[in-house]
Every structure is written in structure tokens, then in C-alpha cells.
Short mmCIF file of C-alpha atoms in Angstrom, two decimals:
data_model
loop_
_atom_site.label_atom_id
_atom_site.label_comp_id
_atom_site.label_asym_id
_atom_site.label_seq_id
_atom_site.Cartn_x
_atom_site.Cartn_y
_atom_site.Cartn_z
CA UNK M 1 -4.79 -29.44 -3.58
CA UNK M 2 -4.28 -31.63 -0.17
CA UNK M 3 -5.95 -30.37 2.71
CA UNK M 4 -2.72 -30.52 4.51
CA UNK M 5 -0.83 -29.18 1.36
CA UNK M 6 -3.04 -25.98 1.45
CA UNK M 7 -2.49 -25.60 5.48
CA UNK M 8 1.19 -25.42 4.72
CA UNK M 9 0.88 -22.78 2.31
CA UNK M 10 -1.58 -20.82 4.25
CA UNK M 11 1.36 -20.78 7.33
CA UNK M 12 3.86 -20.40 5.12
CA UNK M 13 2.21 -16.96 3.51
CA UNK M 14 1.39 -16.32 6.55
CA UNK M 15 5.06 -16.16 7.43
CA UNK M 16 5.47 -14.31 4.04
CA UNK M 17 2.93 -11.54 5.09
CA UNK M 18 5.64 -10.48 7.87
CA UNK M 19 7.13 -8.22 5.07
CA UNK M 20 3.92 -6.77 4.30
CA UNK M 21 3.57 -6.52 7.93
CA UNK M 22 6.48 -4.27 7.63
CA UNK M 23 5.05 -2.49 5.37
CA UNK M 24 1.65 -1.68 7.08
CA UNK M 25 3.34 -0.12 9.61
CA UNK M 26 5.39 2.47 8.09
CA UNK M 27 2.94 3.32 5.48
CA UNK M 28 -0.27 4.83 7.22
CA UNK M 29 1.79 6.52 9.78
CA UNK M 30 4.27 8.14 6.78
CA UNK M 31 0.74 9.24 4.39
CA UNK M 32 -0.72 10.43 7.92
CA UNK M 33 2.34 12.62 9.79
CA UNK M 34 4.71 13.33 7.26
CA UNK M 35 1.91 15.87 5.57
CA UNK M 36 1.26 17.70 8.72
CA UNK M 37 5.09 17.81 9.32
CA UNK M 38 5.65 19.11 6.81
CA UNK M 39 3.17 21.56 7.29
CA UNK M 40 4.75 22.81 9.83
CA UNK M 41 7.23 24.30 7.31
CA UNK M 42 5.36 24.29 3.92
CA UNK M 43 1.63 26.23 3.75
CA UNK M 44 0.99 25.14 0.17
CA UNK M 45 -0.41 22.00 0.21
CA UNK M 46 -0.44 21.38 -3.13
CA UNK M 47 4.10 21.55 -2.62
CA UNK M 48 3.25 19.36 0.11
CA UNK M 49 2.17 16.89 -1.87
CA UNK M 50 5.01 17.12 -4.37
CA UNK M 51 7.27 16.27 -1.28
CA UNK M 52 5.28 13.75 -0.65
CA UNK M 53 5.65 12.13 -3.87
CA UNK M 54 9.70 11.58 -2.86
CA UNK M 55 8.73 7.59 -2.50
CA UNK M 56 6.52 7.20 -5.22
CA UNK M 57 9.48 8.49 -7.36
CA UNK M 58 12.30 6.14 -6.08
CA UNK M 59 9.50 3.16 -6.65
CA UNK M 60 9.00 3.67 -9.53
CA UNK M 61 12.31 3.20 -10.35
CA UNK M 62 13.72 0.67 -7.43
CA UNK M 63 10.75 -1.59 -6.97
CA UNK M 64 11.16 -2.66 -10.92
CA UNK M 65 14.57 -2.44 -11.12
CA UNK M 66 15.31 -4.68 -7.39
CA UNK M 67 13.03 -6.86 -8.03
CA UNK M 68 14.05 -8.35 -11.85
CA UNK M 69 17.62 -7.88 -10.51
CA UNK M 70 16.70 -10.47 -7.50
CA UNK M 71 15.04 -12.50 -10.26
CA UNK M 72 18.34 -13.14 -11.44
CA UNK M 73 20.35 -13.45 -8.00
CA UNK M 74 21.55 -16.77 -6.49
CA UNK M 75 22.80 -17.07 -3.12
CA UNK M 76 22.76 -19.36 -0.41
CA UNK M 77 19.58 -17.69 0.99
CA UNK M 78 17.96 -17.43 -1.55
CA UNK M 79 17.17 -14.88 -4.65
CA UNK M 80 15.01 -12.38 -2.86
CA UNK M 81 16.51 -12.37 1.15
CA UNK M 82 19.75 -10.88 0.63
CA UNK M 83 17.50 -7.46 -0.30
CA UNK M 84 15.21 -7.91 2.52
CA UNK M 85 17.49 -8.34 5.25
CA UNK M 86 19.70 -5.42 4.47
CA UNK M 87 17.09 -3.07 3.20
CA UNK M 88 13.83 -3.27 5.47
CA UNK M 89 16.37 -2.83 8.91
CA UNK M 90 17.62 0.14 7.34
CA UNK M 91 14.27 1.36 6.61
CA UNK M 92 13.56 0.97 10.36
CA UNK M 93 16.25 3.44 11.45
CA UNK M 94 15.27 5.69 9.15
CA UNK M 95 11.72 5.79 9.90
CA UNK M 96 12.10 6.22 13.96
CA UNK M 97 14.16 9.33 12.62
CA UNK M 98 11.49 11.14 10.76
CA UNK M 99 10.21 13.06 14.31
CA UNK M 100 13.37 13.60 14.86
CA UNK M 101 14.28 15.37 11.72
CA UNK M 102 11.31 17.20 12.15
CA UNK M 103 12.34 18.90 15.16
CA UNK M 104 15.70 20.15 13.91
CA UNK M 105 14.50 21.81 10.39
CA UNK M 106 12.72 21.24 6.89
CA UNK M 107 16.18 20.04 5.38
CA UNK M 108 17.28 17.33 7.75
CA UNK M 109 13.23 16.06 7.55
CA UNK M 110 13.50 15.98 3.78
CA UNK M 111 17.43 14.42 4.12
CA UNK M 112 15.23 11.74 6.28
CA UNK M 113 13.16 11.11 4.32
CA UNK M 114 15.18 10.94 1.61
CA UNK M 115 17.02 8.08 2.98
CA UNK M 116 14.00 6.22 4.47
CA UNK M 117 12.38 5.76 0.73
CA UNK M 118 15.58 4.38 -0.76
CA UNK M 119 15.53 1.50 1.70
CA UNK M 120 12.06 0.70 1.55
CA UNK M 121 11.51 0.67 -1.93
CA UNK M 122 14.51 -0.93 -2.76
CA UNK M 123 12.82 -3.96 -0.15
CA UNK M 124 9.22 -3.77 -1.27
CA UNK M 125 9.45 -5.64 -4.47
CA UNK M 126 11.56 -8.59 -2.83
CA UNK M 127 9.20 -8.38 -0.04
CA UNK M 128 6.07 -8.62 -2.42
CA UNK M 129 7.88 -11.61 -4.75
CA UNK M 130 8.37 -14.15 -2.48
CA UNK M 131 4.92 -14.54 -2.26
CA UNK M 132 3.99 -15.73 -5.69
CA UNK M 133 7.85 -17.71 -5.59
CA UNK M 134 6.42 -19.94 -3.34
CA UNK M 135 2.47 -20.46 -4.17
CA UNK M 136 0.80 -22.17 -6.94
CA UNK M 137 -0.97 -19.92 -9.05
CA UNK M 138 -4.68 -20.95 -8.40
CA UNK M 139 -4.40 -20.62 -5.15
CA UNK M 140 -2.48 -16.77 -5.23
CA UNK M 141 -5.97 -14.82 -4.67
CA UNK M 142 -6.38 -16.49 -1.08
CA UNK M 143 -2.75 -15.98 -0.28
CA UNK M 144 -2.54 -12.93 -0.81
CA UNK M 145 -5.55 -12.68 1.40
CA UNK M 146 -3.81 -13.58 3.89
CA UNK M 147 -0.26 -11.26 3.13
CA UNK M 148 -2.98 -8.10 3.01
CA UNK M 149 -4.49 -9.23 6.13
CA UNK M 150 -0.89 -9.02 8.01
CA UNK M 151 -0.55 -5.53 6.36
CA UNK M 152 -4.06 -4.36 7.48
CA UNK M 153 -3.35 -5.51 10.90
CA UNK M 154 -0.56 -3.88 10.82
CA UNK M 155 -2.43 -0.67 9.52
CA UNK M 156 -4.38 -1.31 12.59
CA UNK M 157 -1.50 -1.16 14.81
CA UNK M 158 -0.15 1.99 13.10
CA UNK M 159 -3.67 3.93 12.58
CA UNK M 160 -5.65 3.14 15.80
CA UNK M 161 -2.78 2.60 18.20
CA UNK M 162 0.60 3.96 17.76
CA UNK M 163 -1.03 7.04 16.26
CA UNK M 164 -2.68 7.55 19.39
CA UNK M 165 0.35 8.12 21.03
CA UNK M 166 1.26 10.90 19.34
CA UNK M 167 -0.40 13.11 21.60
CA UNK M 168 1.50 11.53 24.85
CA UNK M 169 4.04 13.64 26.00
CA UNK M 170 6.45 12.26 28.43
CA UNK M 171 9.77 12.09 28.99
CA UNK M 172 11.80 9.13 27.84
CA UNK M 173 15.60 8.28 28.60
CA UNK M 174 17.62 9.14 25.16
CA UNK M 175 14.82 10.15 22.95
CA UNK M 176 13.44 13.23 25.62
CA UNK M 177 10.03 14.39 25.24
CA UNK M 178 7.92 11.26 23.75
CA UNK M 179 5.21 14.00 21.79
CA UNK M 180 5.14 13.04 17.82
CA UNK M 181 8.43 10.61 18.70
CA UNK M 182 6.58 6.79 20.11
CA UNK M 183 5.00 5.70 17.41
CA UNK M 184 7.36 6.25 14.74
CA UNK M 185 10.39 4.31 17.18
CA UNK M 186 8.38 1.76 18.63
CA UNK M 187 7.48 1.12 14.91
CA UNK M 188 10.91 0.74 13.72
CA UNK M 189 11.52 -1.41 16.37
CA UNK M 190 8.47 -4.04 14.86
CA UNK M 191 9.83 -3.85 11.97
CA UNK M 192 13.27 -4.71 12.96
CA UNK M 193 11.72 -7.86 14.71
CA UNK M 194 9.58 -8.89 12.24
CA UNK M 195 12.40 -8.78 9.61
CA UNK M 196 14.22 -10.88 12.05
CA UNK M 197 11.49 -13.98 12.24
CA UNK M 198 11.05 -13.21 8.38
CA UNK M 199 14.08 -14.06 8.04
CA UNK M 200 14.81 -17.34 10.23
CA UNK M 201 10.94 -18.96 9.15
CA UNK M 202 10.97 -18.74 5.46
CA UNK M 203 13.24 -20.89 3.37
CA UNK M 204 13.00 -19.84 -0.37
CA UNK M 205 13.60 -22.26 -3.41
CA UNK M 206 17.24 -23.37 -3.46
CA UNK M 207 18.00 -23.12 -6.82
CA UNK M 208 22.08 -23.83 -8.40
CA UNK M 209 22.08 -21.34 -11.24
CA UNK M 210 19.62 -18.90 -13.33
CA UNK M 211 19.17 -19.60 -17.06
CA UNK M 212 20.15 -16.97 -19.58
CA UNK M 213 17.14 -15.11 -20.59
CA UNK M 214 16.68 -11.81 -22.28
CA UNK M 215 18.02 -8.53 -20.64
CA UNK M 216 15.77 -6.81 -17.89
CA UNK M 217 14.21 -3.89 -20.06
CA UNK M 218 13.96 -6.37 -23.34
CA UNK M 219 11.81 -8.81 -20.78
CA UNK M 220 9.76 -5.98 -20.28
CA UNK M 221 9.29 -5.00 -24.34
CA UNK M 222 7.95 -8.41 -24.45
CA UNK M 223 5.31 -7.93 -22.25
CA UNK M 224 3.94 -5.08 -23.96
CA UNK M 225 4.25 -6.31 -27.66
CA UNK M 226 1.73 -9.27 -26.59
CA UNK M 227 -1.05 -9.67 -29.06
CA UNK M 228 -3.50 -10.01 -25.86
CA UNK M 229 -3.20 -7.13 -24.15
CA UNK M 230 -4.55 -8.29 -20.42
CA UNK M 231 -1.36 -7.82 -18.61
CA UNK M 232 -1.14 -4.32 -20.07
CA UNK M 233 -4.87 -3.10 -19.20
CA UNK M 234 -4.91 -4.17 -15.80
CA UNK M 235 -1.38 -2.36 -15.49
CA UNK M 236 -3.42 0.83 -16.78
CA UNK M 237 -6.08 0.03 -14.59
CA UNK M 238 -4.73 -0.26 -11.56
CA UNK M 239 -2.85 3.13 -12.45
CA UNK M 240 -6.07 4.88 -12.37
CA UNK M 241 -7.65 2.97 -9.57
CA UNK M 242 -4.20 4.20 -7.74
CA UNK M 243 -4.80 7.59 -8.67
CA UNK M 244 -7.95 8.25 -7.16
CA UNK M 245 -6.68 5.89 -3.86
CA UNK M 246 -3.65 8.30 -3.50
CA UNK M 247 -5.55 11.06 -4.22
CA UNK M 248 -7.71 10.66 -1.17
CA UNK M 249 -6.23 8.59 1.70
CA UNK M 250 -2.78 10.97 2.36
CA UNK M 251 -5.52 13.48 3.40
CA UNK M 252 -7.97 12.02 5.20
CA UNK M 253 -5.91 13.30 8.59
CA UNK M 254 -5.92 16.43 7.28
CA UNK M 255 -9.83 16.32 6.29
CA UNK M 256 -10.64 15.28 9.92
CA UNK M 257 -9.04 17.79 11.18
CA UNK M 258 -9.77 20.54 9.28
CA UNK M 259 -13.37 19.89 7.90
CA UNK M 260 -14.87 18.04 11.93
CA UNK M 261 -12.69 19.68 13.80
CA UNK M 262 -10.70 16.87 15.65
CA UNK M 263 -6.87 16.69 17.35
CA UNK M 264 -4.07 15.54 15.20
CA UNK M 265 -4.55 12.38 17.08
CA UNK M 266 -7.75 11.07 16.80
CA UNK M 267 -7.53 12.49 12.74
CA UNK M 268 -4.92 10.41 12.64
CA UNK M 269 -7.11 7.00 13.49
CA UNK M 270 -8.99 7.59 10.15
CA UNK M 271 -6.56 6.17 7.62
CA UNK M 272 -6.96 3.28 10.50
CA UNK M 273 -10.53 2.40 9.47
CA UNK M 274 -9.30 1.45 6.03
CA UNK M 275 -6.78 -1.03 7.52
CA UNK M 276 -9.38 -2.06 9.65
CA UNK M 277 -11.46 -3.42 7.35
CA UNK M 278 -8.36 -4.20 5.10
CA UNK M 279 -7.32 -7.28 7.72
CA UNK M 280 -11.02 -8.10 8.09
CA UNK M 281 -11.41 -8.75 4.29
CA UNK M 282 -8.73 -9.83 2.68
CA UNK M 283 -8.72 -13.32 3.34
CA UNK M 284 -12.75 -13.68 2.47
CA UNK M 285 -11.58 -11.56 -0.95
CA UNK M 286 -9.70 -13.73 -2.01
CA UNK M 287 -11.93 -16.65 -1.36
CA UNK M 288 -14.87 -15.12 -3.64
CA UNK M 289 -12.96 -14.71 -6.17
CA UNK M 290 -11.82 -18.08 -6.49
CA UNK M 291 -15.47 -18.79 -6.58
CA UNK M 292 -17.04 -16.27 -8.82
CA UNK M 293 -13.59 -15.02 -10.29
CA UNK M 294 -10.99 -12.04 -9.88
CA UNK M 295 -12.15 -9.96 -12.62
CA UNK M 296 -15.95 -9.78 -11.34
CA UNK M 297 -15.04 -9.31 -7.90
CA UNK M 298 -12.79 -6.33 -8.69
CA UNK M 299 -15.48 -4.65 -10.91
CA UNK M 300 -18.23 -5.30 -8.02
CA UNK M 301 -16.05 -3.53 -6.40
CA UNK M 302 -15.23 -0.72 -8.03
CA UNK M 303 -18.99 0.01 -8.83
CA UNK M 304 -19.00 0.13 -5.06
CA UNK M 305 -16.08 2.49 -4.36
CA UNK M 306 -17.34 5.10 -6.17
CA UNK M 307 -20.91 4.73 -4.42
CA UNK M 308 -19.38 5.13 -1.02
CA UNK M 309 -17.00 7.93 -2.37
CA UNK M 310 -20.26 10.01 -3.73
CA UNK M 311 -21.89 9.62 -0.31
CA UNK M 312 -18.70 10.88 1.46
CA UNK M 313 -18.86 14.12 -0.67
CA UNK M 314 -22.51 14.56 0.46
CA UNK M 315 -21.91 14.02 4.10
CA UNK M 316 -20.28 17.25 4.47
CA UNK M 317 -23.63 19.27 3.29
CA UNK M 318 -26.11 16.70 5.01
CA UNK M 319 -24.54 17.13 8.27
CA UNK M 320 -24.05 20.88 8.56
CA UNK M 321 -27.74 20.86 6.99
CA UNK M 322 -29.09 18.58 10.14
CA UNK M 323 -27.16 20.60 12.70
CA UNK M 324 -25.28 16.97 13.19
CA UNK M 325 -22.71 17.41 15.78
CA UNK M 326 -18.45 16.67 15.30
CA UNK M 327 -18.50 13.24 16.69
CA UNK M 328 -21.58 11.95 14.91
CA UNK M 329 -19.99 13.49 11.86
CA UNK M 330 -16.67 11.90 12.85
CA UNK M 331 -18.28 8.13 13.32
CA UNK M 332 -20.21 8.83 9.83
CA UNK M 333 -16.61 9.40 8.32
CA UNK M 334 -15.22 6.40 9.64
CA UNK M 335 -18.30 4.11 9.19
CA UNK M 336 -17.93 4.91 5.20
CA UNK M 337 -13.92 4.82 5.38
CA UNK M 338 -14.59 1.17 7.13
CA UNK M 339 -16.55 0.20 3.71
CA UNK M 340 -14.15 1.85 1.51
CA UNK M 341 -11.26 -0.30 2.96
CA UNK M 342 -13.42 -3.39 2.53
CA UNK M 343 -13.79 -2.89 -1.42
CA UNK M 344 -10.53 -1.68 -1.73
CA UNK M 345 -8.90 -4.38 -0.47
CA UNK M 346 -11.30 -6.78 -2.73
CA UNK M 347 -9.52 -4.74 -5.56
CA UNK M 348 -6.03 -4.49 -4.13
CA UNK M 349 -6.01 -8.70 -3.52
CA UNK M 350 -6.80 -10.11 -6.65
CA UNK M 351 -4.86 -7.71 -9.23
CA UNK M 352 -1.80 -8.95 -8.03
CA UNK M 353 -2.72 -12.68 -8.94
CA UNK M 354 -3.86 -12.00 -12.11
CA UNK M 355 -0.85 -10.61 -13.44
CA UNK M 356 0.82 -13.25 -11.43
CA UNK M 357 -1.22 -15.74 -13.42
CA UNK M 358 0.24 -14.64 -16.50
CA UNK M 359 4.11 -14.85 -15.44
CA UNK M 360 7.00 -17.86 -15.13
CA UNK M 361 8.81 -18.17 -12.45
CA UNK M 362 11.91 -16.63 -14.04
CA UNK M 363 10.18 -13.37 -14.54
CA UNK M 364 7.49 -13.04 -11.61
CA UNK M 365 10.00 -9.99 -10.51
CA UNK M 366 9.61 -8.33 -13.36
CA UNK M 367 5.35 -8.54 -13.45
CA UNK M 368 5.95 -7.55 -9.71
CA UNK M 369 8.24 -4.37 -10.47
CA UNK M 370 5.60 -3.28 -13.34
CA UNK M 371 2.57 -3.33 -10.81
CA UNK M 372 4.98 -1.41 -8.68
CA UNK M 373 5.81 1.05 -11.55
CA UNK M 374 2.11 2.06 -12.48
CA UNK M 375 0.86 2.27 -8.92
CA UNK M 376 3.97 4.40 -8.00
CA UNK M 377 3.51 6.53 -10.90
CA UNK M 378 -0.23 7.16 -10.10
CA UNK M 379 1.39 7.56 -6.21
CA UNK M 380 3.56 10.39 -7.45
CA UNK M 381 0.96 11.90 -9.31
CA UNK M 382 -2.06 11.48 -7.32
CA UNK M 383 -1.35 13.78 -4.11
CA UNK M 384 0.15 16.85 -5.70
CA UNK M 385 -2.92 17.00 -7.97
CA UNK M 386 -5.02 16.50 -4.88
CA UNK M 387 -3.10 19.28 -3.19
CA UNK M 388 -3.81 21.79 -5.86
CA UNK M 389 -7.69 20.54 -5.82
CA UNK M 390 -7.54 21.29 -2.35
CA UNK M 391 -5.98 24.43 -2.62
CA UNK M 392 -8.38 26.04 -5.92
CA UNK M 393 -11.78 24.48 -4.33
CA UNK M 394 -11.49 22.67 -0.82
CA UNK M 395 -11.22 19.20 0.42
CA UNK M 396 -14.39 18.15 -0.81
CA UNK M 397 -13.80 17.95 -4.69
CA UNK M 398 -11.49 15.23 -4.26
CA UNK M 399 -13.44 12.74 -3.87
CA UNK M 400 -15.26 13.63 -7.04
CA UNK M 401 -11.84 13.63 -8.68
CA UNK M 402 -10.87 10.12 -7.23
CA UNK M 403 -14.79 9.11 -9.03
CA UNK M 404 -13.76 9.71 -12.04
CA UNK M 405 -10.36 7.69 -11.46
CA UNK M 406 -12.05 5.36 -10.33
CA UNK M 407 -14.98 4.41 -12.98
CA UNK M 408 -12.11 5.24 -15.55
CA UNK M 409 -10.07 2.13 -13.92
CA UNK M 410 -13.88 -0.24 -14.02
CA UNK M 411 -14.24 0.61 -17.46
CA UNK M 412 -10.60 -0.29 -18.56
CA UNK M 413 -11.39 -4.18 -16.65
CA UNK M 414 -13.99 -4.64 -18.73
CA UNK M 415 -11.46 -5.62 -21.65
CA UNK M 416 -9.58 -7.44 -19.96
CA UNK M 417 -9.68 -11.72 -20.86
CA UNK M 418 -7.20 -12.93 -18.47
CA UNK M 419 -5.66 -13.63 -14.67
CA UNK M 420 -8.00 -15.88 -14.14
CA UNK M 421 -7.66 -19.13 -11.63
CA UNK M 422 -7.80 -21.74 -13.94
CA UNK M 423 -11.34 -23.90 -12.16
CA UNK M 424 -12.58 -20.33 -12.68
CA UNK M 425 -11.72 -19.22 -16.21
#
């Protein structure tokens, strides 16, 4: 590719990554807050964690569904837009009302809620396909480099600053008292804007009719009756590697809290390091595995997860054995959450492509909902059987439990033979 040719691609994704960006912002905030609202109401945090399985639920049915139905769609603005534009606003509202909901009672946070995870499911699969709509398949790895980095920067924004503000208390014309409210309006509001430019920069693929192809679910058979069985083991894969991510990061807060002793705010900047390191790395992720390919750099990292998972479950018993005090204890946490995020995101970049790599363009939706629909289901999964760890042993044994999800996932990429860039495989 063109020097010039790859600069416009690189803007253009960069563009793209404004519906990640989106994205980053509700998510860390939601997996941080919405727990220890609810715990205002709920003790059990094992039933916590079936609450907060309310998205992963209406994913795993919206994401796959949306996003093969957009495959299909022609309009004037394209196949995916007319999703986006409606959809991720509507998420926005909803989100700036979770505080809100819970001040008033357990039902009108759930009712919130409720509403919140239609909308943004029903936009992240749209969101995530334009990506791939638009760039060539060798080049998908360091794309969606870039689309990760706007989300970790976003997690940034979410983690280390607006949940900072959830300890200011002020009072604000219309919304009152600003305690628990600022960061969940202000990030409604980004959201609303970034949807906006989203919408006015990018220009998909005009394209004057769709050609019949098999029904939605039939598409899907197909997939799975392959006689190579790549698409379906990284599918299974990246279920388990979801399992043991989900597992852990919805209760880091909570860990902070509870096991250093910190406020709700600064726990809150924890799920933060992961972004952190997210934006850092995404870009360079991609990169090496153009270089060395996706497969190996996903397995490196995996092997390296579970390393830096094994020494967080130690830290615990090395620093009450050393007398180490809170904050020393805290940066330790955050140093290892840092290196987490930077393997994760090594992962979380170049699984996408390789599926990717093995889809048309008539059907990237439907490759795009089925990520969707084995992360979700590990999402739905993952923190209620976290919460019941929790609640038989203590905080501690999940990260042996997310371990074992996660050497199960390493072993499972060791079969698999494609979603490769072609100069690499």
C-alpha cells in the first residue's frame, strides 16, 4: 500500500474509532459504579453480578442480530449509520440517568438500566463494522490499533478523570447536588458530540442494492459446518479469554476498596490503568503482529496474562507479610493492572482481524455479531460466577479462576491455522 493511501486510512479509522470512543466511556464507568450502586440495595454480590449481566444478555442477542440486519440495509447514508445515529444518542440519555435512578430506588435504577443496554448494544455492532467496511484486510490489525486506542483514551477519560469526580459534591443548576451525578452527564454529553462528528466525517460505501444471499441464521450454519474450523476456535477462545476478563475487571473497584482500603473514588481509577495502557498499546499491537503474526502475538500474550494474574494473587499475602503500607499496596495494584491492560489489548486487537480475515464484505456483520455473541455470553456468565467466588472464599480466588480461563483460551489458539495477514501467513 501507498504511503499516502495508508495515511488516509489511518485518519479515516481514526474517525471510525469515535464510536469506540463512545464506547470507552460508558463502559468502565458502568463495570465500576453500577456494582456499588447497586450495592447500595443488593448485599449479595454474587445477585449483583446477575444484574449486572442485564447487557451481556441483550448483546448477545442485539449485537448479532443489528449488525447482519445492517449488512443487508441500504440507505442514503449508508448500511451501518442509520443504527448509530439513533441508537448511541439514546444511549447517552440513558446513561447520564443511571445516578439519577439510583437516588430514587432499586426499580427505577434497574428500569435505567434496562433501557441504557438496549440502545447500546443495539449500536455496538454497527459501531464495530464500519471498521473492517472500510479497510483492507492486511492492514485490519493496525487499524484496529488505532479504534482501541480511541477507546482506551477514552477509558482514560472515564477511569482517571470523570471518576474522580464522583466524590465532588456541589451544587449544580437542574441536576442539584453534583456527588455520584458529573461523570455519568458530562459523559453522555461526549458521547452525544462524538456521535455528532462520527457522523458528519465518515462517508461509508455507497452501494445501489444488496445481493440475495442466504437468510441471517442459515449464514451463520455455514460458518460452523466449515471443514477448517479457525473461525470457530477463536470464537471459543475468545469466550474463555472473556470469561476470565469479566470475571475480574467489574471488581477491581470493589477489590480496592475493600481489600487496601481506599474511597470509592480513587478505587474507581483502577479499571483506569487498564485503559491506560490500552491507548498506549494498541497501535504498537497491531504493528507486531503484522510483523511476527496475530496468532503468536495473542499467545505471547496470554502466557503473559496469566503471569501477571498469579503475581496479583500473591500481592495480597506479600504485602500484609512486609507490613507494606495502603498506598504502596495501591501503586503495586495498579503497576500490574497497567501490564495487564497492555497484553490484553495485544489480545483484544488482533482477534477481531482474524476473523475479519476470513469474511466478505456481504457478511463482515455477521463475523462481527458472532464475536459479539461469545464475548457477551462469557460477559453474562463471567461476573455472577465471580460474585459467588467472592462470596464462598474472598476476592482473591478470582484471579486463580480467571487463570484457568485464561490458559484454557491459549491452549484452544494453538489449533487454530488461520486470520492471518496474508505477507504474514
Amino acid at each position: 500500500m501507498e504511503k499516502a493511501q495508508k495515511k488516509s486510512f489511518y485518519l479515516t479509522t481514526f474517525l471510525i474509532g469515535l464510536g469506540f470512543f463512545t464506547m470507552g466511556l460508558m463502559d468502565p464507568l458502568y463495570d465500576s459504579f453500577v456494582p456499588v450502586f447497586l450495592n447500595k440495595y443488593i448485599d449479595l454480590k454474587g445477585v449483583i453480578g446477575l444484574v449486572m449481566t442485564l447487557d451481556n444478555i441483550f448483546a448477545i442477542f442485539l449485537i448479532p442480530i443489528v449488525s447482519a440486519i445492517s449488512d443487508r440495509t441500504v440507505t442514503p447514508i449508508g448500511r451501518r449509520m442509520p443504527y448509530i445515529i439513533v441508537t448511541l444518542p439514546l444511549s447517552a440519555i440513558f446513561f447520564a440517568l443511571i445516578p439519577f435512578g439510583y437516588m430514587k430506588s432499586l426499580f427505577m435504577l434497574i428500569l435505567v438500566i434496562f433501557f441504557l443496554n438496549i440502545f447500546k448494544q443495539s449500536a455496538r455492532g454497527p459501531v464495530v463494522a464500519l471498521m473492517p467496511d472500510t479497510v483492507p484486510a492486511d492492514y485490519r490489525s493496525e487499524a484496529n490499533g488505532v479504534i482501541n486506542t480511541m477507546g482506551g483514551i477514552a477509558t482514560i477519560i472515564g477511569s482517571l478523570f470523570l471518576a474522580k469526580l464522583m466524590d465532588l459534591s456541589v451544587d449544580l443548576p437542574i441536576i442539584g447536588n453534583s456527588k455520584d451525578k458529573l461523570p455519568f452527564i458530562l459523559a453522555g454529553f461526549l458521547v452525544i458530540l462524538a456521535t455528532i462528528i462520527l457522523f458528519f466525517t465518515v462517508k461509508e460505501k455507497s452501494r445501489e442494492k444488496v445481493e440475495k444471499r442466504p437468510p441471517i441464521f442459515k449464514s451463520i450454519k455455514l460458518i460452523f459446518s466449515e471443514k477448517d474450523k479457525s473461525a470457530v476456535l477463536i470464537l471459543f477462545s475468545l469466550l474463555f479469554w472473556f470469561l476470565g476478563y469479566q470475571g475480574v475487571l467489574p471488581f477491581v473497584t470493589m477489590y480496592a476498596m475493600e481489600f487496601i482500603g481506599v474511597t470509592k473514588g480513587t478505587a474507581g481509577i483502577s479499571p483506569g490503568m487498564v485503559g491506560l495502557a490500552y491507548a498506549i498499546f494498541a497501535i504498537p499491537s497491531g504493528i507486531v503482529a503484522h510483523k511476527i503474526g496475530r496468532k503468536k502475538t495473542i499467545s505471547i500474550s496470554l502466557i503473559s496474562i496469566i503471569v501477571i494474574l498469579i503475581l496479583i494473587f500473591l500481592s495480597k499475602p506479600f504485602v500484609d507479610l512486609f507490613s507494606i503500607p495502603a498506598s504502596i499496596h495501591l501503586l503495586i495494584f495498579w503497576i500490574l493492572l497497567f501490564f495487564f491492560g497492555m497484553f490484553w489489548v495485544s489480545v483484544i486487537t488482533n482477534s477481531f482481524p482474524m476473523l475479519w480475515q476470513m469474511a466478505t464484505y456481504d457478511d463482515m456483520g455477521i463475523y462481527t455479531g458472532l464475536y459479539y455473541t461469545f464475548s457477551q455470553i462469557a460477559a453474562i456468565l463471567a461476573p455472577p460466577i465471580a460474585g459467588f467466588i467472592i462470596d464462598i472464599f474472598n476476592f482473591r480466588m478470582i484471579f486463580i479462576y480467571a487463570i484457568v480461563c485464561m490458559a484454557v483460551a491459549f491452549t484452544l489458539m494453538q489449533f487454530v491455522k488461520k486470520g492471518e495477514p496474508e505477507k504474514v501467513s
